[in-house]
Every structure is written in structure tokens, then in C-alpha cells.
Coordinates of C-alpha atoms and ligand atoms in Angstrom, one line a residue:
M358 CA 106.8 85.6 106.3
I359 CA 103.7 85.4 104.4
R360 CA 102.1 81.9 105.0
D361 CA 99.4 82.1 102.3
Q362 CA 99.9 84.5 99.7
E363 CA 96.3 83.8 98.2
I364 CA 94.5 84.5 102.0
L365 CA 97.1 87.4 102.1
N366 CA 96.0 88.5 99.3
Q367 CA 92.1 88.4 99.8
L368 CA 92.7 90.4 103.1
L369 CA 94.8 93.2 101.6
D370 CA 92.0 93.5 98.7
T371 CA 89.1 93.7 101.4
L372 CA 91.2 96.1 103.5
S373 CA 92.0 98.3 100.7
R374 CA 88.3 98.3 99.7
F375 CA 87.1 99.2 103.2
V376 CA 89.7 102.2 103.2
R377 CA 88.4 103.7 99.9
E378 CA 84.6 102.5 100.0
R379 CA 83.9 103.1 103.8
L380 CA 86.5 105.2 105.6
V381 CA 88.1 107.5 103.1
P382 CA 84.4 109.2 102.2
N383 CA 84.0 109.9 106.2
E384 CA 87.2 111.4 106.9
E385 CA 86.0 115.1 107.1
R386 CA 83.1 113.7 109.3
I387 CA 85.5 112.1 112.0
A388 CA 87.6 115.1 112.2
E389 CA 84.8 117.2 112.7
D390 CA 82.8 115.0 115.0
D391 CA 85.9 113.9 117.1
A392 CA 84.4 110.5 117.2
L393 CA 84.4 107.4 114.8
P394 CA 81.1 106.7 113.7
P395 CA 79.7 103.2 115.5
E396 CA 78.6 101.4 112.3
I397 CA 82.3 101.9 111.1
I398 CA 83.6 100.3 114.4
A399 CA 81.1 97.7 113.6
E400 CA 82.3 96.8 110.6
M401 CA 85.9 97.1 111.6
K402 CA 85.0 94.1 114.2
D403 CA 83.3 92.0 111.7
L404 CA 86.6 92.5 109.6
G405 CA 88.4 91.2 112.3
L406 CA 90.7 94.2 112.3
F407 CA 90.8 94.4 116.3
G408 CA 92.8 90.9 116.0
L409 CA 94.7 91.1 113.3
S410 CA 98.2 90.2 115.3
I411 CA 96.5 88.6 118.2
P412 CA 97.1 84.7 117.5
E413 CA 94.8 82.4 116.1
E414 CA 94.5 79.8 118.9
Y415 CA 92.9 83.3 121.1
G416 CA 90.4 84.1 118.5
G417 CA 92.6 86.7 116.2
L418 CA 94.0 86.3 112.6
G419 CA 97.6 85.5 114.2
L420 CA 99.1 87.8 111.6
S421 CA 103.0 87.4 111.1
M422 CA 104.9 90.7 111.2
E423 CA 105.3 90.8 107.5
E424 CA 101.8 90.4 107.3
E425 CA 100.7 93.0 109.8
V426 CA 102.9 95.7 108.0
L427 CA 101.3 95.0 104.6
C428 CA 98.0 95.6 106.3
A429 CA 99.2 98.7 107.5
F430 CA 100.6 100.0 104.2
E431 CA 96.6 99.4 103.2
I432 CA 94.9 101.1 106.6
G433 CA 97.7 103.7 106.1
Q434 CA 96.1 105.0 103.2
T435 CA 93.4 107.1 105.2
S436 CA 93.5 109.2 108.4
P437 CA 95.4 107.8 111.0
A438 CA 92.7 108.1 113.6
F439 CA 90.3 105.3 112.2
R440 CA 93.4 102.6 112.7
S441 CA 93.7 104.2 116.5
I442 CA 90.4 102.9 117.3
F443 CA 92.0 98.8 116.6
G444 CA 95.7 99.5 116.6
T445 CA 96.4 99.8 120.8
N446 CA 94.5 96.3 120.8
N447 CA 96.5 94.5 118.0
G448 CA 100.3 96.9 119.3
I449 CA 100.6 98.4 122.4
G450 CA 97.2 97.8 124.2
S451 CA 97.9 94.1 124.1
Q452 CA 101.4 92.9 123.3
G453 CA 102.3 92.9 126.6
I454 CA 99.9 89.8 127.6
I455 CA 101.1 88.2 123.9
I456 CA 104.9 88.6 124.6
D457 CA 105.2 87.8 128.1
G458 CA 101.4 87.0 129.5
T459 CA 100.8 83.9 131.6
E460 CA 98.5 81.2 129.8
E461 CA 95.5 82.2 132.0
Q462 CA 96.1 86.1 131.2
K463 CA 96.1 85.1 127.5
R464 CA 92.9 83.0 127.8
K465 CA 91.0 85.4 130.0
Y466 CA 91.8 88.7 127.8
L467 CA 93.0 88.0 124.4
P468 CA 89.8 86.4 122.6
R469 CA 87.9 89.7 124.0
L470 CA 90.1 91.9 122.5
A471 CA 90.3 89.8 119.3
T472 CA 86.5 90.6 118.6
G473 CA 87.0 94.3 119.9
E474 CA 84.4 94.0 122.6
L475 CA 87.5 94.6 124.9
I476 CA 89.6 97.7 124.3
A477 CA 93.1 97.6 125.6
S478 CA 95.2 100.8 126.2
F479 CA 99.0 101.1 127.2
A480 CA 99.5 103.4 130.3
L481 CA 103.3 103.9 130.8
T482 CA 103.8 107.8 130.1
E483 CA 103.2 110.0 133.3
P484 CA 103.4 113.8 133.9
N485 CA 107.2 113.3 134.8
A486 CA 108.2 110.1 132.7
G487 CA 108.0 110.5 128.8
S488 CA 111.3 109.9 126.9
D489 CA 112.4 108.7 130.5
A490 CA 110.0 105.8 130.7
A491 CA 112.3 104.2 133.6
S492 CA 111.7 107.2 135.9
L493 CA 108.0 106.6 136.1
R494 CA 106.5 107.3 139.9
T495 CA 103.1 105.2 139.7
T496 CA 103.2 102.8 142.4
A497 CA 101.9 99.0 143.3
R498 CA 102.5 98.3 146.9
K499 CA 101.6 94.8 147.7
D500 CA 99.0 94.0 150.3
G501 CA 98.2 90.0 150.4
D502 CA 97.0 88.8 146.9
H503 CA 96.2 92.5 145.7
Y504 CA 98.4 95.0 144.5
I505 CA 97.3 98.9 145.6
V506 CA 98.3 101.3 142.8
N507 CA 98.3 105.1 143.1
G508 CA 99.7 107.6 140.1
T509 CA 98.6 109.4 137.2
K510 CA 99.4 108.3 133.6
R511 CA 99.2 111.0 130.5
F512 CA 98.2 111.2 126.9
I513 CA 96.9 107.5 127.4
T514 CA 95.8 106.9 123.4
N515 CA 91.9 105.2 123.9
A516 CA 92.0 105.6 127.8
P517 CA 88.5 106.9 127.2
E518 CA 87.2 104.0 125.3
A519 CA 89.6 101.4 127.3
S520 CA 88.4 98.2 129.0
I521 CA 91.5 97.2 130.3
F522 CA 94.8 98.9 130.7
T523 CA 98.4 97.5 130.3
L524 CA 99.9 99.4 133.3
M525 CA 103.6 100.1 134.3
A526 CA 104.3 101.0 137.8
R527 CA 106.6 100.8 140.6
T528 CA 106.6 97.5 142.8
D529 CA 110.0 98.2 144.4
P530 CA 110.7 101.7 145.4
S531 CA 114.0 100.8 146.8
N532 CA 114.7 100.7 142.9
K533 CA 114.3 103.5 141.2
G534 CA 115.3 102.4 137.7
A535 CA 113.7 99.8 135.3
G536 CA 114.5 96.9 137.7
G537 CA 111.9 98.5 139.9
I538 CA 108.8 98.0 137.3
S539 CA 106.2 95.8 137.0
A540 CA 103.4 95.5 134.1
F541 CA 100.0 94.7 135.4
I542 CA 96.8 94.4 133.7
V543 CA 94.2 96.8 135.1
E544 CA 90.2 96.5 134.4
A545 CA 89.0 100.0 133.5
D546 CA 85.8 99.7 136.0
S547 CA 88.3 99.1 139.2
P548 CA 87.2 101.2 142.2
G549 CA 89.5 104.4 142.4
L550 CA 90.2 104.6 138.6
S551 CA 89.4 107.2 136.8
L552 CA 89.8 109.6 134.0
G553 CA 90.9 113.0 133.1
K554 CA 88.9 115.2 130.6
I555 CA 90.0 114.1 126.9
D556 CA 93.0 116.3 125.5
K557 CA 92.7 118.9 122.5
K558 CA 95.3 117.6 120.0
M559 CA 96.7 119.2 117.0
G560 CA 95.3 116.5 114.9
Q561 CA 94.5 112.7 114.5
K562 CA 90.4 114.0 115.8
G563 CA 88.3 111.2 116.2
A564 CA 91.2 109.3 118.2
H565 CA 91.3 110.1 122.0
T566 CA 93.5 110.6 124.8
C567 CA 93.6 111.6 128.3
D568 CA 95.0 111.4 132.0
V569 CA 94.6 107.8 133.5
I570 CA 94.3 108.3 137.5
F571 CA 94.6 105.5 140.1
E572 CA 93.9 106.4 143.5
D573 CA 94.4 103.2 145.7
V574 CA 93.3 101.1 143.1
R575 CA 93.2 97.2 144.2
V576 CA 94.5 95.2 141.2
P577 CA 94.6 91.3 141.7
A578 CA 98.2 90.0 142.2
A579 CA 97.0 87.7 139.5
N580 CA 97.0 90.2 137.0
I581 CA 101.1 90.9 136.9
I582 CA 102.0 90.1 133.6
G583 CA 104.0 87.3 133.3
G584 CA 103.3 86.5 137.4
V585 CA 106.9 88.1 138.3
E586 CA 107.8 91.4 139.5
G587 CA 110.6 93.7 138.0
Q588 CA 109.9 92.7 134.3
G589 CA 107.9 95.3 133.5
F590 CA 110.1 97.8 132.0
K591 CA 111.4 95.0 129.5
T592 CA 108.0 93.8 128.6
A593 CA 107.3 97.6 127.6
M594 CA 110.3 97.7 125.7
K595 CA 109.6 94.5 123.8
V596 CA 106.1 96.2 123.2
L597 CA 107.2 99.0 121.4
D598 CA 110.1 97.5 119.1
R599 CA 106.8 96.0 117.7
G600 CA 104.5 98.9 118.1
R601 CA 107.4 100.9 116.3
L602 CA 107.3 98.8 112.5
H603 CA 103.8 99.0 112.7
I604 CA 103.6 102.7 113.3
S605 CA 106.2 103.2 110.2
A606 CA 104.1 101.1 108.2
T607 CA 101.2 103.2 109.2
C608 CA 103.5 106.0 108.0
V609 CA 104.3 104.5 104.5
G610 CA 100.8 104.0 103.8
V611 CA 99.8 108.0 104.6
S612 CA 102.8 108.9 102.6
E613 CA 101.5 106.7 99.8
R614 CA 98.4 108.4 99.9
L615 CA 99.5 112.0 100.0
I616 CA 101.6 111.3 97.0
R617 CA 98.7 109.6 95.1
D618 CA 96.7 113.2 95.8
S619 CA 99.5 115.1 95.2
V620 CA 100.4 113.6 91.4
K621 CA 96.4 113.8 90.7
Y622 CA 96.6 117.5 91.8
A623 CA 99.6 118.2 89.4
A624 CA 98.6 116.4 86.7
E625 CA 95.1 118.4 86.7
R626 CA 95.7 122.2 88.2
V627 CA 96.8 124.1 85.0
Q628 CA 99.2 127.2 85.5
F629 CA 101.1 129.0 83.0
G630 CA 99.2 127.1 80.5
K631 CA 99.9 123.6 81.3
P632 CA 99.3 121.0 84.1
I633 CA 101.7 122.0 87.1
G634 CA 103.2 118.3 86.8
E635 CA 105.0 119.6 83.7
F636 CA 107.3 121.9 85.7
Q637 CA 110.4 120.4 87.1
L638 CA 110.2 122.2 90.2
V639 CA 107.0 120.4 90.9
Q640 CA 108.3 117.2 89.8
A641 CA 111.2 117.6 92.0
M642 CA 109.1 117.3 94.8
L643 CA 106.7 114.3 93.8
A644 CA 110.1 112.4 93.0
D645 CA 111.6 113.1 96.4
S646 CA 108.4 112.1 98.0
R647 CA 108.0 108.9 96.2
T648 CA 112.0 108.2 97.0
E649 CA 111.3 108.6 100.4
A650 CA 108.0 106.8 100.6
Y651 CA 109.7 103.4 98.8
A652 CA 112.7 103.9 100.8
A653 CA 110.9 103.7 104.0
R654 CA 108.5 100.6 102.7
C655 CA 111.7 98.7 101.9
M656 CA 113.1 99.3 105.4
V657 CA 109.6 98.2 107.0
L658 CA 109.4 95.0 105.2
D659 CA 113.5 94.1 105.5
A660 CA 112.7 94.8 109.6
A661 CA 109.3 93.2 109.8
R662 CA 111.2 89.8 107.7
K663 CA 113.6 89.7 110.3
K664 CA 111.4 89.7 113.1
D665 CA 109.5 87.0 111.6
L666 CA 112.9 84.9 111.8
G667 CA 113.3 85.5 115.1
Q668 CA 115.7 88.3 115.0
N669 CA 116.3 91.0 117.4
V670 CA 115.3 94.1 115.5
S671 CA 115.4 96.7 118.0
T672 CA 117.7 99.0 116.2
E673 CA 116.0 98.2 112.8
A674 CA 112.6 99.0 114.5
A675 CA 114.0 102.3 115.7
C676 CA 115.7 103.1 112.4
C677 CA 112.4 102.7 110.5
K678 CA 110.2 104.5 113.0
M679 CA 113.0 107.5 112.7
F680 CA 113.1 107.5 108.9
A681 CA 109.3 106.8 108.4
S682 CA 107.9 109.1 110.6
E683 CA 110.5 112.0 109.5
A684 CA 109.7 111.0 105.9
V685 CA 106.0 111.4 106.0
G686 CA 106.3 114.8 107.8
R687 CA 108.5 115.7 104.8
I688 CA 106.0 114.6 102.6
A689 CA 103.0 115.9 103.9
D690 CA 105.2 119.6 103.8
R691 CA 105.3 118.7 99.7
A692 CA 102.0 117.7 99.6
V693 CA 100.7 121.0 101.6
Q694 CA 103.4 123.1 98.9
V695 CA 102.3 121.1 95.3
H696 CA 98.5 121.9 96.3
G697 CA 99.7 125.7 96.9
G698 CA 96.5 127.5 98.3
A699 CA 94.5 124.6 98.4
G700 CA 96.9 122.6 100.4
Y701 CA 96.4 124.8 103.2
I702 CA 92.4 124.9 102.9
A703 CA 90.5 122.6 105.3
D704 CA 88.2 121.5 102.3
Y705 CA 90.9 119.5 100.2
G706 CA 91.8 117.5 103.4
I707 CA 95.8 118.0 102.8
E708 CA 96.2 120.4 105.8
R709 CA 94.5 117.8 108.0
F710 CA 96.8 114.6 107.3
Y711 CA 99.7 117.5 107.8
R712 CA 98.7 117.8 111.2
D713 CA 97.4 114.0 111.6
V714 CA 101.2 113.1 110.7
R715 CA 103.1 115.2 113.4
L716 CA 102.4 113.0 116.1
F717 CA 104.1 109.7 114.3
R718 CA 107.5 111.5 115.1
I719 CA 106.7 112.0 119.2
Y720 CA 104.5 109.2 120.2
E721 CA 106.2 105.4 120.5
G722 CA 109.6 107.2 121.1
T723 CA 110.6 110.4 119.7
T724 CA 113.1 110.8 116.6
Q725 CA 115.7 111.8 119.4
I726 CA 114.8 108.7 121.3
Q727 CA 115.0 106.3 118.3
Q728 CA 118.2 107.9 117.4
L729 CA 119.5 107.2 121.3
V730 CA 118.6 103.3 120.7
I731 CA 120.0 102.9 117.6
A732 CA 123.2 104.7 118.6
R733 CA 123.3 102.7 122.0
N734 CA 123.2 99.3 119.9
M735 CA 125.5 100.3 117.9
L736 CA 127.9 100.6 120.8
K737 CA 126.9 97.8 122.7
D738 CA 127.1 95.5 119.4
I739 CA 131.1 96.3 119.2
A740 CA 131.9 96.3 123.2
Ligands
COS1200 N1 113.8 94.9 124.6 C1 114.2 93.8 125.8 N2 114.5 94.4 127.0 C2 114.9 95.8 126.7 C3 115.1 96.7 125.4 C4 114.4 96.0 124.4 N3 114.2 96.8 123.4 N4 115.6 97.7 125.5 C5 116.0 97.5 127.0 N5 115.9 96.6 127.5 C6 116.0 96.2 128.9 C7 117.8 96.4 129.0 O1 118.5 95.3 128.6 C8 117.9 96.9 130.6 O2 117.9 95.1 130.8 P1 119.4 94.6 132.3 O3 119.1 95.9 133.1 O4 119.0 93.4 132.5 O5 120.5 95.1 131.3 C9 116.8 97.5 130.9 O6 115.6 97.0 130.0 C10 116.7 98.6 131.2 O7 117.2 99.2 130.0 P2 118.0 100.7 129.8 O8 119.2 100.6 130.9 O9 118.2 100.9 128.2 O10 117.0 101.8 130.2 P3 116.9 103.4 129.7 O11 116.3 103.9 131.4 O12 118.3 103.8 129.8 O13 116.1 103.6 129.0 C11 115.0 104.1 126.6 C12 116.0 103.4 127.4 C13 115.8 105.7 126.5 C14 115.5 103.3 125.6 C15 113.6 104.0 127.1 O14 113.1 104.8 128.3 C16 112.9 104.5 126.1 O15 112.7 103.6 125.0 N6 111.8 105.4 126.0 C17 110.9 106.0 125.1 C18 109.7 105.9 125.9 C19 108.8 105.6 124.7 O16 108.9 104.8 123.8 N7 107.5 106.1 125.1 C20 106.5 106.3 124.6 C21 105.2 106.2 125.2 S1 104.4 104.8 124.9 S2 103.0 105.6 123.5

């Protein structure tokens, strides 16, 4: 759903210019420093990037899903680490509050998330609960008008920068499954909450993850998302349905960037007396990449439109996440191949993308989890 084509076009033009003029020239720098320059973060705040999908009544731009994925196609045209800093505020960090939060919770947190004053982070994964999210062991025991939280969360994106966490913890120890889990908003400066050291990752330098450790952290009962126990797993799944579409759109953006770089290189690089792009074996790689990126773009737009119509897109989001993340992996691999030796050398930046995109097939649900979600929904549909 596009609410106003002209305003959207202006936003997309602004994003495209910002990516080209401010982010692309800083790609190498953030990879080397493993940090985003503060002036770039300030510019992102001014552009409203922290509140893209936060509803307008809470200070965000209130983008529809279709508008959001169109923006992600643009933002995806650079190192994924840039997106990461505001990605959790629009996606998995804030959506729990937007989808299932009480009015009071929305008023308290969303306006400051929309401006980027607060950074939100999503704390679901644990040392022993990754794909099997419902087996999480972090506990939240009721104690008067508070809960006492104990446990460890792992690989938590933006945890070092976070001001609040959307935390999934078990409130009913007698229920070992999904029904025993509740979602909370936990402020990062709560006594007893500490962070592990920043993880050394394969790629996406500049985007940070680490452990988040809860030792007798007192969380007000008013911070249970939606005010009811036992709904946290479903909140997390709804958040991930949306997040998976956003990640898929980012994969499309990165794919298109890599294809553009590959075509440019193939047109310029001369071997055997002519540009390598004139050789059919190189053309085949370019054509395969273009076809896959186009298919992914169409899938993501279709699923986003269905979501805007209020349809359940759990299956479509999983299809998009699986296809787009696997496709960008193949496209990055072909980009290295088209660039030959240059593709393997850090100066050209292609090998950095090759490492960066590997994460897309893992986080917000591995490809194998997407397969499981798709097939289970298919079987449910005929039952
Ligand atoms: N929307 C709303 N509710 C959903 C849902 C969705 N997309 N998916 C599941 N639920 C509900 C189910 O309907 C079920 O409710 P009832 O008990 O009332 O029937 C409940 O949640 C439990 O669902 P299910 O039985 O399917 O849970 P499982 O433990 O079998 O797990 C998977 C399901 C594997 C799909 C889930 O654990 C998952 O997505 N894992 C990957 C987690 C992930 O992405 N981690 C990445 C970390 S975040 S960066």
C-alpha cells in the first residue's frame, strides 16, 4: 500500500542520495573501525530513519510494509551494518510494543525510539535456545509488582548500544513450551543487567552483538508487553514475520548493488582483447544474478502488499527470507567470480559483501527454519 506516491518518491530519492553520497564512501571506514561515525548516526536521526515504521501518532513516519520494503531496497545498496543501527528500532526491537503493547507502553517508549534517542534490541536467542526458541530458559519470577529476571541472552544485535530490550523470558516454569513465555520491556540500565564482550564476527563490522546477562534484574510488572503473561512467544513470532520481510528487502538491495558493481567491472575489464562482459560465460553469471534479484524483488513486494491488506503472511515472509537470503549468497559469490582476483582483495570491497551477506541466511531464522515454517503452514492449511 502506497499512501502518497509523490511523498514516497521524495523519500526514496533522499535515501538513494544519502546512501550514494554519505554511506558508500564510508563503507571501508566502518569495516576498519568496527564502528559507525557519530555524524552519520546524527544524519540518520535527522532523516527519520529510526522511526520509519513507527506509527505517526508516536512520532514515526508510519510507513506501510510496501513503503518500508521499497526503502529497504534503497538502504540495502550499501554495507548492511549501516542499516543495523536503526533496523532494530523499526523492526524486531520495537515491533513487539507496536503489535502487542499497551497504549501506555507505546506512549512511553515509541516516540523516543522514533527519534533514535533510545535504541531497542530484541533478546530472544540464548546459549541453548536458537532455532528452538520456545525452549528458552531465562526466567521471570513474579514478586509483588515486579518480576525478577535471571538468564543469559546470546548474539543480541545492538545490545552494546541498546537503551531498552524486548526480552522473552519464561514466567511459567511449569510450562516448558511456548505458552510459558512472556515478553517484557527491560531498560538497559536496570541493576543486575550486564553485557558480555562484543562478539568478533565474520562480517558486518560496525554492527555489534554480545551476550546480555540478567542477574536478579527487577522489571516492573507494568512492562510485560500487552499486560498479559504467556503471550511472549506469539509476540516474538509476529515480530519475526515482519522482520523477515524487511531482511528479505535488504537482501534485494544488496543483490542489486553487487550486480551493478559486477556489470560495471565486466564492461571495463579487458581480457583476450575485449571487455570480459562480452564473453558468454561471464554473461551467464550476470544474467543468473539479475534473474534471481528480480524474482526476490517481486516476491518481497507481493508479500508486503498482502501484509498491508491484513493477510497472514507467515508463509510468504518465510518464502521471501529463504529465497532472497540464499539468492544474495549466490549473487555475492558470482560477484567475486566476475571480479576474479580483484574480488578476493579487500580494496575492491566485494569480498566484504561476500562475508556480510552470509548472516542473512542465519539470523531472524535460518533457511532451514524458514523451510520448516513454510511446510508446516502448508500442512496446516490442508488439515
Ligand atoms: N504468528 C502468530 N502466532 C504464531 C506464529 C506466528 N507467525 N507462529 C507460531 N505461532 C503460535 C502458534 O500458533 C502456537 O500457538 P498455540 O499454542 O496457541 O497454538 C504457538 O505460537 C507455538 O507455536 P509452535 O507450536 O509452532 O512453536 P514451535 O516451538 O514448534 O516453534 C518455530 C516454531 C520453529 C517456527 C519457532 O521456534 C521459530 O521461528 N524459530 C526460529 C527463531 C528465530 O527466528 N530465531 C532468530 C533469533 S531472532 S534474530
